[in-house]
Coordinates of C-alpha atoms in Angstrom, one line a residue:
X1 CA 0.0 0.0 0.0
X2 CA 1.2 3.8 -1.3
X3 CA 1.8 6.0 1.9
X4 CA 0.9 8.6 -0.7
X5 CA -2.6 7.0 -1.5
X6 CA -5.4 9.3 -0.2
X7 CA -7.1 7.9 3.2
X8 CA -10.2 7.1 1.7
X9 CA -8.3 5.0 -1.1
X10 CA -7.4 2.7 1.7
X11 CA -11.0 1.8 2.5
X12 CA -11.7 -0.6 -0.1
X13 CA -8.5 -2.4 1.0
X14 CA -9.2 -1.9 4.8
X15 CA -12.4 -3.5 4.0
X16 CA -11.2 -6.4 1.5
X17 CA -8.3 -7.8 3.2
X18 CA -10.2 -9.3 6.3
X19 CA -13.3 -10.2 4.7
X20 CA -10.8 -12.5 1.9
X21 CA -8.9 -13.7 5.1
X22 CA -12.3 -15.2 7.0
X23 CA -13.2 -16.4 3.5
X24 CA -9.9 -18.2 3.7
X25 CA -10.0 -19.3 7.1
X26 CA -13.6 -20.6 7.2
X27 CA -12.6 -24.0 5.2
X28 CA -9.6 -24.2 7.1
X29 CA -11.4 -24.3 10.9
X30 CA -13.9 -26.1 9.4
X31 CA -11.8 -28.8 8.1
X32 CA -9.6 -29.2 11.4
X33 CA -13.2 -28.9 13.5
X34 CA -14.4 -31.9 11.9
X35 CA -11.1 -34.3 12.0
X36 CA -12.1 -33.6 15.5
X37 CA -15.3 -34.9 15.4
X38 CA -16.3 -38.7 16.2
X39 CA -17.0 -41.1 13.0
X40 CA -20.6 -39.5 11.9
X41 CA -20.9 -36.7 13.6
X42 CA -19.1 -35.1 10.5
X43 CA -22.1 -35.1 8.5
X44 CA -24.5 -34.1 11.7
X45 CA -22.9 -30.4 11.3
X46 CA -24.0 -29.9 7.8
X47 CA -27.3 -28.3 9.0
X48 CA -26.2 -25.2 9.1
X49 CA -24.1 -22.7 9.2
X50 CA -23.8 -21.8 13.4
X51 CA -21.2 -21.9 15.8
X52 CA -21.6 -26.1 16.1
X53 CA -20.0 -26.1 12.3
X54 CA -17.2 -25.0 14.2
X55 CA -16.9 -26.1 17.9
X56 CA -17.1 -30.3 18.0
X57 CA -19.3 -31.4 20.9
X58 CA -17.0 -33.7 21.3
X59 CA -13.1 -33.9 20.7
X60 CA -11.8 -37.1 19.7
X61 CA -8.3 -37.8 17.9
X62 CA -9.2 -41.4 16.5
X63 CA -9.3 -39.8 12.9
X64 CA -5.7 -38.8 13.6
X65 CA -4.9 -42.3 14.9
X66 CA -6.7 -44.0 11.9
X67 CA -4.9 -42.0 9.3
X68 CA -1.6 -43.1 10.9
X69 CA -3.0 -46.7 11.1
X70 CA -3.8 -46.7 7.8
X71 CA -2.3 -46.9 4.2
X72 CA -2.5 -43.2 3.9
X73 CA 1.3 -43.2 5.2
X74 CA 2.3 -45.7 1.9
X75 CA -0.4 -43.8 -0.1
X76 CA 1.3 -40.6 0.6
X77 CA 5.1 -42.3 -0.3
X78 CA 4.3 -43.5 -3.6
X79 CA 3.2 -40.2 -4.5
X80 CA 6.1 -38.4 -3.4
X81 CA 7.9 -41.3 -5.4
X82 CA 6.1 -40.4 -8.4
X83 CA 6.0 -36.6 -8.4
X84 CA 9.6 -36.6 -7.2
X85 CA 10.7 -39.1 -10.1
X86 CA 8.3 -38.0 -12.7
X87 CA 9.8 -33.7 -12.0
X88 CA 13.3 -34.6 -12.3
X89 CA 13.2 -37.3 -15.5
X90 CA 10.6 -34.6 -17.0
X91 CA 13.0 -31.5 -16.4
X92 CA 15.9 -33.3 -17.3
X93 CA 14.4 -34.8 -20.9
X94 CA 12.4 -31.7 -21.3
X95 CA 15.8 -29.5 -20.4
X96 CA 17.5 -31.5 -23.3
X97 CA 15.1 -31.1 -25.9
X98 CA 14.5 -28.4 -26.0
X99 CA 18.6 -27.4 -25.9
X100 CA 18.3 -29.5 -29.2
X101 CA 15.4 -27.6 -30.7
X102 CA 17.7 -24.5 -30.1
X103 CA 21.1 -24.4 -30.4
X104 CA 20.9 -27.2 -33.7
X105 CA 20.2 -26.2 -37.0
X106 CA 18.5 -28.9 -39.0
X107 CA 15.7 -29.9 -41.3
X108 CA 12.3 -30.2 -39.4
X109 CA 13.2 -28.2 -36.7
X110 CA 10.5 -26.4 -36.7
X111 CA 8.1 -29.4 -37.8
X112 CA 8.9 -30.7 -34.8
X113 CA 8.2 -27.6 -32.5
X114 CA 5.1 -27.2 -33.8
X115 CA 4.2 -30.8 -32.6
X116 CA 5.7 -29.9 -29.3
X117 CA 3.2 -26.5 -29.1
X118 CA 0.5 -29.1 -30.7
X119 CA 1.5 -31.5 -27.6
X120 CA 0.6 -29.2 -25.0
X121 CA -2.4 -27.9 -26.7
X122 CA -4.6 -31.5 -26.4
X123 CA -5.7 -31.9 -22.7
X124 CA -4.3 -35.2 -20.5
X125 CA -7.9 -36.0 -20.1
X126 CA -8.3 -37.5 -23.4
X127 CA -4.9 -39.4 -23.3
X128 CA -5.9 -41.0 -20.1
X129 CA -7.4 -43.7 -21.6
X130 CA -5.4 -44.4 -24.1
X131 CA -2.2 -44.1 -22.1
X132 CA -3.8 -46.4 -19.8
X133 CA -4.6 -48.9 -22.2
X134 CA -1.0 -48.6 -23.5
X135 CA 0.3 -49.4 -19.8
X136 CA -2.1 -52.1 -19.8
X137 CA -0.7 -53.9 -22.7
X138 CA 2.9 -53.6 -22.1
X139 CA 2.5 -55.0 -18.5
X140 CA 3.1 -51.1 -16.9
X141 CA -0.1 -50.8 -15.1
X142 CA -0.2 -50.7 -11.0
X143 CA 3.5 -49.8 -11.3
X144 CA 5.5 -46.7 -10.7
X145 CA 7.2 -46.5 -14.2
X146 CA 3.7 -46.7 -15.8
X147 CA 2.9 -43.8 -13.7
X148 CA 6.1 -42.0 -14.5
X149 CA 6.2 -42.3 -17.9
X150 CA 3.6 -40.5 -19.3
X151 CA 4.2 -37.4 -17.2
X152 CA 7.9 -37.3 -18.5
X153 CA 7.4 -36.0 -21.8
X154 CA 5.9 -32.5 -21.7
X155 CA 5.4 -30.3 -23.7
X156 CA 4.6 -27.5 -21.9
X157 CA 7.8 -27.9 -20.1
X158 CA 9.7 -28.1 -23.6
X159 CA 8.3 -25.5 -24.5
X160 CA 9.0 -22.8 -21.8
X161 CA 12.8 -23.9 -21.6
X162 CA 13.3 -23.8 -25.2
X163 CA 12.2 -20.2 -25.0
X164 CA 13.9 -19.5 -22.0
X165 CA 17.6 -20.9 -23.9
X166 CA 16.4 -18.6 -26.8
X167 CA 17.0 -15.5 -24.2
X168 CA 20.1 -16.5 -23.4
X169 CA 22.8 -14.4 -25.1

């Protein structure tokens, strides 16, 4: 905020800043209010919006036990696996093509970054299936290199570094 602004310029801001903070927080104490409510009681505090959507009758930590009890703990390791595997072998593929698409001259060049652009363009939502059916059929389903794979080659990511090594002097 300008010191210089006018003091009624600051209104708006006076008043917008804690009324986009309680819209914030309002998920948030709802969400740790009911991981302290007891199995079905949950859905008991739906009735309303009062002080009860926010202040459990009763406190109970057995959702906090059961999530460590659980396979959330594994659930939340092969993701990190994933992501963590699927970022750097996408960065680092991504990082060399496009080097290749700019510091080589050669036929098809730019063929070949239009298919990149063309890549990005067609949403993941209609590869699923397809990509799915391919891990399928080479044995690559419920495995973490079937689940790698398809997130290495991006083109988005191509894309931006390509034109990020086009800046460079």
């Amino acid at each position: 905020m300008r010191l210089d602004m006018p003091r009624w310029g600051r209104i708006p801001l006076l008043v917008l800043v804690p009324v986009f903070s309680i819209l914030w927080l309002v998920p948030l104490a709802w969400t740790v209010a009911s991981g302290l409510r007891p199995g079905n009681a949950v859905f008991r505090s739906f009735r309303g919006l009062n002080w009860r959507t926010f202040i459990p009758d009763a406190v109970t930590t057995e959702n906090v036990a059961a999530i460590a009890d659980g396979t959330l703990g594994r659930a939340i390791v092969n993701s990190l696996i994933v992501a963590g595997a699927t970022v750097a072998l996408g960065v680092l593929i991504s990082a060399m093509a496009a080097y290749g698409l700019t510091a080589f001259r050669f036929r098809g060049r730019g063929l070949i970054f239009a298919l990149v652009v063309l890549a990005f363009m067609v949403p993941f939502e209609a590869l699923a299936i397809p990509l799915a059916d391919s891990a399928r059929s080479v044995g690559l389903d419920n495995s973490y290199i079937g689940l790698i794979l398809p997130g290495v080659g991006n083109g988005l990511a191509i894309f931006l570094l390509r034109q990020f090594y086009l800046d460079i002097p």
